[in-house]
Amino acid sequence: MQTITVLGAGYVGVTSAVLFAHAGYKVYLIEPMEKRLEIIKTGKSFFYEAGVDELLSSAIEDGRLVPTNDYSLCIPESDVVFSCVGTPDNPDGSSNLSFVFASAGQTAEHAKEGLIFVQKSTVPVGTGEKVEEVFDSADKDISYVSNPEFLREGTAISDTLYFDRVVAGGANKSSVESVLDVYRQLESKRDDIAKIAGIKTLSQKGQYIATSRNSAELVKVASNAFLALKITFANSIAKLADAADADINEVMNAVGADPRIGRAFLNAGRGYGGGCFPKDVSGLISSGLSYGVDLNIMQEAQNENNSMPGYIIEKLNHEFDGGLVNKRVAVLGLAFKSGTSDVRKSPGVAMANILSERGATVTAYDPKANEEASEDLNDDIRVCESTDEAISVADAVIVATDWPEFLDYSFENYAKSATVFVDAMNRFSPADIKAAGLKYIGVGRS
Ligand SMILES: NC(=O)c1ccc[n+]([C@@H]2O[C@H](COP(=O)([O-])OP(=O)(O)OC[C@H]3O[C@@H](n4cnc5c(N)ncnc54)[C@H](O)[C@@H]3O)[C@@H](O)[C@H]2O)c1
């Protein structure tokens, strides 16, 4: 049995570590942040993600997964190291690779000969070459494989078990095959693991794709950039639909029916957020410039995306004579998407803060992300414990994240105090909302 160490107990690291442990590997999970490590040691994750806690507690209990902060304990006996450390953006939009190089250096210090170092963190193309230089200067025989991560928060376990593709790229072909073998082993156990996690089994057959190191690095950022472009395109057309009295959902349903285009990621709304798209797009722009390539199209997409929370708030502002000052607005949904507690670059948080800065009295609520959002919300925003509490005296309600709890909530109750309903993800039927006596505001659904 091989021993695996996963570096970084974040969204990706925890998910990968629990799945590798349940696939039959002995797994160490290294996390330097004490608070996170202590929570994980109790068999719980610090974030909400369906199925993760079930897999984490059982793997820790029977000793297959060992959380630690000690490189010297686990790297010497590891055959494969998966690096899942954070790659946040710098203030200028470029990727901050300090964790990537620090973790590679710490690994090199303790690695045995022949170690395979797998980069799952999203890094700019060309990073692997520089990490290899770290290994060379430590005089260690470590082979580097780029294995970009495609999981989505909210469906992380399912995405990893029932993947559409696993990409691995590197100069050492046998190391690339060894990395793909880890996923083959995981695939062979996936239905059993899904049952423990309490998620649906699927019949999906994914592809194993071996590439060069640099191609693998570029696959990841190019994929996210393309999806960001699709979302942004839908939002740009939605603004035109608003102005021209068309319905963006009808438009995109028909546009997406063309198989050359596809319907996915053509939902207009408050724009993308999270720990990936915004920083991956800005990182791509910056890495392009470092090679002398101007990816102007991505800068335009980023600008357009950043405009969406303000665009929606402006639409709400128009509804009130005298504007938003002293208007009571409830923002429902603070996670950047449903199914997660992650609030990084969350459009719901952005809208709540814009409202407070424009003089509105803001209440906010999220079923899973209240605690994580509190730090990012302006001080005058009151975080509530339930939908009922948040909307109890509101003049307007904004559904910023499409949690089932908000989609299934009674429209009549939304209308108890509020007169205006903002559907920031275009998930409601305007007719139903109007029937409940509310003025409906969507994005591109005038
Ligand atoms: N979150 C996602 O949905 C997602 C999806 C695909 C790819 N990615 C990419 O995966 C990477 C990780 O993302 P995340 O969301 O899990 O990040 P995160 O910030 O939640 O977690 C990263 C963890 O790495 C730890 N860390 C920092 N330095 C370390 C070191 N030297 N050794 C060990 N651990 C260290 C941090 O303390 C942190 O807990 C990023 O590059 C991200 O772009 C994320």
XYZ file of C-alpha atoms and ligand atoms in Angstrom:
490
model
C 0.000 0.000 0.000
C 1.317 3.439 -0.929
C 1.507 6.288 1.536
C 0.200 9.653 0.441
C 0.653 13.048 2.055
C -1.741 15.861 1.202
C -0.439 19.383 1.816
C -3.055 21.901 2.943
C -6.339 21.082 4.670
C -8.492 23.501 2.689
C -11.534 22.695 0.560
C -9.440 20.721 -1.936
C -6.985 19.146 0.513
C -9.611 17.792 2.915
C -11.738 16.407 0.081
C -8.743 14.729 -1.579
C -7.350 13.361 1.672
C -10.600 11.728 2.816
C -11.187 10.181 -0.593
C -7.646 8.791 -0.913
C -7.962 7.353 2.602
C -11.232 5.635 1.711
C -9.668 4.366 -1.527
C -7.268 2.349 0.642
C -4.169 4.547 1.013
C -2.490 5.548 4.241
C -2.889 9.341 4.173
C -1.283 12.169 6.095
C -2.878 15.585 5.878
C -0.567 18.497 6.691
C -2.107 21.770 7.861
C -0.091 24.554 9.514
C -3.100 26.627 10.616
C -3.672 25.465 14.183
C -7.366 26.308 14.329
C -8.138 24.293 11.187
C -5.955 21.388 12.275
C -7.595 21.099 15.688
C -11.083 21.035 14.172
C -10.066 18.391 11.629
C -8.486 16.197 14.303
C -11.932 15.915 15.905
C -13.218 14.333 12.681
C -15.012 17.437 11.449
C -14.264 19.823 8.657
C -14.055 23.584 9.175
C -16.365 24.120 6.189
C -19.713 22.738 5.107
C -19.612 20.263 2.223
C -22.040 17.346 1.841
C -20.457 13.990 2.716
C -17.086 15.290 3.894
C -17.660 14.927 7.647
C -18.980 11.382 7.261
C -15.826 10.351 5.388
C -13.484 12.359 7.582
C -14.643 11.011 10.939
C -14.467 7.346 9.896
C -11.051 7.726 8.217
C -9.560 9.430 11.270
C -11.150 6.972 13.659
C -9.567 3.934 12.057
C -6.197 5.611 11.574
C -6.152 5.695 7.755
C -6.039 9.491 7.806
C -3.666 11.323 10.109
C -3.890 15.134 10.336
C -0.641 16.780 11.413
C 1.493 19.881 11.004
C 4.770 17.961 10.969
C 6.494 17.486 7.601
C 9.278 15.436 9.203
C 6.733 12.899 10.465
C 5.123 11.984 7.166
C 7.131 13.090 4.131
C 10.009 10.597 4.688
C 7.603 7.657 4.407
C 5.470 9.124 1.607
C 5.517 7.838 -1.962
C 3.275 10.550 -3.355
C 2.651 14.111 -2.110
C -0.379 16.040 -3.335
C 0.045 19.777 -2.890
C -3.302 21.506 -2.271
C -2.055 24.715 -0.674
C -3.757 28.021 -1.348
C -2.824 30.246 -4.287
C -4.643 33.497 -3.473
C -4.329 36.580 -5.637
C -1.900 39.391 -4.916
C -3.284 42.945 -4.843
C -2.163 43.355 -8.494
C -4.149 40.245 -9.525
C -1.141 37.964 -9.997
C -1.023 34.607 -8.199
C 0.593 34.520 -4.790
C 2.793 31.436 -4.976
C 4.484 31.804 -1.613
C 2.639 28.766 -0.144
C 3.434 26.719 -3.250
C 7.184 27.294 -3.000
C 7.268 27.058 0.804
C 5.488 23.672 0.788
C 7.676 22.396 -2.070
C 10.803 23.438 -0.149
C 9.591 21.757 3.052
C 8.768 18.602 1.093
C 12.197 18.529 -0.589
C 13.892 18.772 2.795
C 12.338 15.506 4.013
C 11.628 13.587 0.783
C 12.926 10.128 0.082
C 14.417 9.430 -3.361
C 11.840 8.835 -6.075
C 9.042 10.823 -4.445
C 6.286 11.992 -6.776
C 5.191 15.567 -6.057
C 1.750 16.297 -7.474
C 0.557 19.867 -7.874
C -3.216 20.123 -7.447
C -3.177 23.814 -6.563
C -4.101 26.122 -9.427
C -0.880 27.763 -10.565
C 0.133 29.906 -13.560
C 1.639 28.028 -16.473
C 5.394 27.760 -15.942
C 5.205 27.306 -12.158
C 6.037 23.588 -12.304
C 9.327 24.341 -14.018
C 10.285 26.664 -11.144
C 9.237 24.111 -8.505
C 11.436 21.542 -10.263
C 14.342 23.957 -9.801
C 13.613 23.927 -6.042
C 13.918 20.121 -6.077
C 17.081 20.227 -8.219
C 18.755 22.707 -5.905
C 17.913 20.431 -2.935
C 19.628 17.674 -4.948
C 16.630 15.370 -4.563
C 15.220 12.943 -7.118
C 11.623 14.126 -7.026
C 9.398 14.006 -10.077
C 6.822 16.712 -10.591
C 3.339 16.062 -11.955
C 0.728 18.736 -12.560
C -2.739 17.373 -11.715
C -5.186 20.294 -11.796
C -8.257 20.090 -9.607
C -11.716 20.520 -11.124
C -13.996 19.889 -8.147
C -16.763 22.371 -7.418
C -17.612 23.333 -3.877
C -21.106 22.097 -3.063
C -20.570 18.878 -5.079
C -16.918 18.241 -4.237
C -17.182 14.555 -3.285
C -19.364 13.659 -6.229
C -17.185 15.627 -8.661
C -14.076 13.773 -7.511
C -15.611 10.292 -7.468
C -17.595 10.735 -10.677
C -15.131 12.950 -12.532
C -15.490 13.901 -16.168
C -11.706 14.018 -16.559
C -8.527 13.559 -14.609
C -5.615 15.449 -16.160
C -2.009 14.711 -15.252
C 1.053 16.167 -16.949
C 4.772 15.809 -16.409
C 8.053 14.836 -18.022
C 8.319 11.505 -16.200
C 5.691 9.320 -17.874
C 5.774 6.587 -15.246
C 5.114 9.172 -12.515
C 2.174 10.513 -14.531
C 0.819 6.948 -14.791
C 1.313 6.431 -11.027
C -0.783 9.536 -10.357
C -3.501 8.347 -12.725
C -3.399 4.963 -10.928
C -4.330 6.675 -7.658
C -7.512 7.902 -9.363
C -8.131 4.486 -10.948
C -7.964 2.973 -7.469
C -10.381 5.652 -6.222
C -12.700 4.982 -9.150
C -12.755 1.252 -8.329
C -14.145 2.053 -4.855
C -16.319 5.001 -5.727
C -19.795 3.538 -5.218
C -18.869 2.212 -1.758
C -17.406 5.594 -0.818
C -20.452 7.443 -2.138
C -22.661 5.317 0.102
C -20.607 6.181 3.204
C -20.750 9.850 2.213
C -24.487 9.622 1.699
C -24.351 10.926 -1.862
C -25.889 9.551 -5.041
C -23.970 6.993 -7.085
C -23.668 7.827 -10.783
C -22.786 5.816 -13.864
C -20.536 8.506 -15.322
C -17.365 7.280 -17.058
C -14.653 9.905 -17.012
C -11.516 10.297 -19.121
C -7.892 9.957 -18.036
C -5.838 12.529 -19.910
C -2.030 12.588 -19.833
C -0.381 15.775 -21.095
C 2.844 17.719 -20.772
C 3.430 19.564 -17.486
C 2.779 23.019 -18.946
C -0.319 21.900 -20.848
C -1.837 20.491 -17.645
C -1.208 23.787 -15.862
C -2.865 25.685 -18.685
C -5.860 23.309 -18.931
C -7.041 24.353 -15.485
C -6.904 28.110 -15.882
C -8.199 27.946 -19.469
C -11.213 25.878 -18.309
C -12.160 28.318 -15.568
C -11.538 31.311 -17.829
C -13.869 29.887 -20.465
C -16.627 29.256 -17.928
C -16.159 32.788 -16.583
C -16.543 34.078 -20.140
C -19.791 32.154 -20.617
C -21.269 33.584 -17.409
C -20.121 37.061 -18.326
C -21.510 36.756 -21.828
C -24.925 35.818 -20.393
C -24.765 38.786 -18.017
C -23.854 41.207 -20.816
C -26.755 39.979 -22.939
C -28.998 40.181 -19.835
C -28.316 43.907 -19.596
C -29.444 44.251 -23.196
C -32.499 42.084 -22.459
C -33.362 44.425 -19.583
C -33.123 47.430 -21.872
C -34.937 45.794 -24.797
C -37.712 43.998 -22.869
C -36.632 40.439 -23.544
C -36.244 37.540 -21.094
C -32.678 36.287 -20.728
C -33.792 32.825 -19.584
C -35.822 32.366 -22.762
C -32.908 33.711 -24.790
C -30.269 31.476 -23.231
C -32.470 28.374 -23.262
C -32.678 28.741 -27.022
C -29.057 29.842 -27.499
C -27.852 26.922 -25.373
C -29.957 24.427 -27.326
C -27.305 24.688 -30.024
C -24.924 21.807 -29.155
C -21.957 23.869 -30.360
C -22.722 26.301 -27.531
C -24.393 24.282 -24.747
C -26.683 25.577 -22.016
C -24.324 25.228 -19.031
C -22.955 28.418 -17.477
C -25.279 30.685 -19.452
C -27.344 31.682 -16.410
C -27.424 35.415 -15.965
C -27.384 36.806 -12.453
C -25.221 38.482 -9.846
C -22.004 37.114 -11.339
C -19.409 34.603 -10.259
C -17.510 34.641 -6.991
C -15.685 32.162 -4.804
C -12.114 31.169 -4.198
C -11.452 30.183 -7.829
C -12.975 32.066 -10.770
C -12.082 35.642 -9.757
C -8.501 34.848 -8.843
C -7.971 32.324 -11.644
C -9.074 34.914 -14.194
C -6.867 37.657 -12.760
C -3.998 35.158 -12.450
C -4.392 34.209 -16.111
C -4.333 37.851 -17.185
C -1.193 38.420 -15.160
C 0.543 35.257 -16.325
C -0.312 36.167 -19.946
C 1.387 39.524 -19.497
C 4.486 37.821 -18.065
C 4.776 35.993 -21.420
C 4.016 39.198 -23.360
C 0.468 38.064 -24.208
C -2.366 40.511 -23.563
C -5.552 38.621 -22.607
C -7.714 41.698 -22.854
C -10.872 39.643 -23.277
C -10.448 38.273 -19.747
C -9.932 41.720 -18.243
C -13.204 42.826 -19.850
C -14.926 39.744 -18.417
C -13.597 40.496 -14.949
C -14.757 44.131 -15.152
C -18.194 43.081 -16.354
C -18.490 40.503 -13.589
C -17.483 43.005 -10.927
C -20.219 45.352 -12.151
C -23.069 42.891 -11.514
C -23.744 43.334 -7.757
C -23.868 47.119 -8.248
C -26.042 46.742 -11.361
C -28.626 44.758 -9.387
C -28.598 47.155 -6.446
C -29.108 50.030 -8.872
C -32.210 48.281 -10.225
C -33.548 48.031 -6.685
C -32.704 51.674 -6.048
C -34.948 52.663 -8.984
C -37.904 50.993 -7.301
C -37.874 53.344 -4.346
C -38.747 57.025 -4.557
C -35.897 58.661 -2.722
C -33.584 55.705 -3.188
C -32.225 53.226 -0.720
C -31.573 55.460 2.274
C -33.298 53.977 5.335
C -34.938 51.278 3.234
C -34.864 47.900 4.991
C -33.409 45.218 2.749
C -32.959 41.521 3.557
C -30.142 39.732 1.720
C -30.699 35.968 1.682
C -27.611 33.958 0.787
C -24.073 34.931 1.725
C -22.158 31.879 0.487
C -20.804 32.453 -3.019
C -22.975 29.525 -4.144
C -25.372 27.072 -2.535
C -24.036 23.868 -0.983
C -21.011 25.493 0.628
C -20.161 27.814 3.499
C -17.437 29.512 1.426
C -17.908 33.293 1.225
C -14.724 34.252 -0.640
C -15.558 37.039 -3.142
C -19.245 36.344 -2.545
C -21.692 38.455 -4.599
C -24.243 38.215 -1.750
C -21.774 39.785 0.658
C -20.885 42.409 -1.970
C -24.556 43.344 -2.456
C -25.171 43.564 1.304
C -22.166 45.861 1.707
C -23.171 48.092 -1.237
C -26.643 48.440 0.272
C -25.254 49.425 3.666
C -22.907 51.940 2.046
C -25.893 53.463 0.239
C -27.752 54.013 3.495
C -30.063 51.011 3.565
C -30.738 49.093 6.769
C -29.563 45.596 5.947
C -30.359 42.211 7.448
C -28.630 39.109 6.121
C -28.967 35.368 6.507
C -27.358 32.232 5.110
C -28.207 28.649 6.140
C -24.520 27.659 6.354
C -22.301 30.709 5.918
C -23.374 33.214 8.602
C -20.237 32.719 10.649
C -17.796 32.873 7.724
C -19.567 35.909 6.250
C -19.617 37.936 9.458
C -16.002 39.018 9.058
C -16.621 40.364 5.538
C -19.907 42.170 6.182
C -20.009 45.834 7.140
C -20.492 46.328 10.888
C -23.988 47.795 10.559
C -25.391 44.709 8.819
C -27.398 42.503 11.171
C -26.817 38.789 10.626
C -29.985 36.806 11.380
C -30.612 33.208 12.399
C -33.417 32.452 9.950
C -35.187 33.600 6.787
C -38.200 34.597 8.881
C -36.093 36.839 11.089
C -34.202 38.425 8.193
C -37.314 39.364 6.216
C -39.624 40.182 9.131
C -39.601 43.961 8.622
C -37.951 44.194 5.192
C -39.117 46.527 2.421
C -37.259 44.413 -0.121
C -35.881 40.878 -0.216
C -32.886 39.848 -2.302
C -32.239 36.164 -2.923
C -28.516 36.244 -3.621
C -27.739 32.516 -3.378
C -30.040 29.763 -4.586
C -30.206 27.627 -1.452
C -33.208 25.227 -1.611
C -34.454 26.814 1.621
C -35.028 30.099 -0.226
C -36.401 28.502 -3.402
C -38.924 26.471 -1.373
C -39.934 29.272 1.003
C -43.514 30.452 0.733
C -43.899 33.411 -1.651
C -46.726 34.716 0.498
C -44.349 34.872 3.471
C -41.818 36.806 1.388
C -44.629 39.282 0.787
C -45.605 39.661 4.467
C -43.535 42.812 4.885
C -41.649 43.386 1.607
C -43.055 44.889 -1.562
C -40.077 44.205 -3.832
C -38.417 40.851 -4.559
C -34.982 40.705 -6.189
C -34.185 37.382 -7.805
C -30.434 37.857 -8.188
C -29.912 34.396 -9.698
C -33.022 34.308 -11.901
C -34.285 31.195 -10.126
C -37.910 32.194 -9.556
C -40.876 32.510 -11.849
C -41.733 36.225 -12.223
C -45.416 35.255 -12.531
C -45.388 33.405 -9.169
C -43.679 36.290 -7.417
C -46.104 38.812 -8.911
C -49.042 36.579 -7.942
C -47.838 36.813 -4.328
C -48.172 40.589 -4.584
C -44.497 41.446 -4.953
C -42.757 43.552 -7.560
C -40.293 41.201 -9.320
C -36.751 42.251 -10.243
C -34.570 39.756 -12.036
C -31.453 40.121 -14.163
C -32.393 40.510 -17.812
C -36.032 39.623 -17.251
C -37.744 42.952 -17.560
N -11.858 25.502 -3.565
C -12.124 25.033 -4.775
O -13.287 24.840 -5.155
C -11.006 24.726 -5.735
C -11.300 24.022 -6.917
C -10.268 23.748 -7.795
C -8.985 24.173 -7.522
N -8.739 24.875 -6.382
C -7.366 25.294 -6.112
O -6.839 24.433 -5.095
C -5.963 25.180 -4.235
C -6.442 25.089 -2.804
O -7.707 25.696 -2.732
P -8.572 25.696 -1.385
O -9.848 26.349 -1.713
O -8.574 24.327 -0.815
O -7.642 26.672 -0.491
P -7.669 26.982 1.067
O -7.092 28.322 1.216
O -9.018 26.657 1.627
O -6.669 25.896 1.690
C -5.291 25.923 1.526
C -4.654 25.391 2.797
O -3.247 25.277 2.605
C -2.645 25.509 3.859
N -1.215 25.770 3.705
C -0.580 26.956 3.496
N 0.744 26.782 3.467
C 0.967 25.466 3.650
C 2.144 24.667 3.712
N 3.359 25.197 3.567
N 2.007 23.336 3.915
C 0.805 22.771 4.065
N -0.344 23.495 4.015
C -0.264 24.801 3.803
C -3.436 26.694 4.393
O -3.243 26.875 5.778
C -4.854 26.315 3.999
O -5.540 25.629 5.027
C -5.930 26.612 -4.791
O -4.864 26.717 -5.664
C -7.235 26.693 -5.544
O -7.181 27.630 -6.578
C -9.716 25.151 -5.476
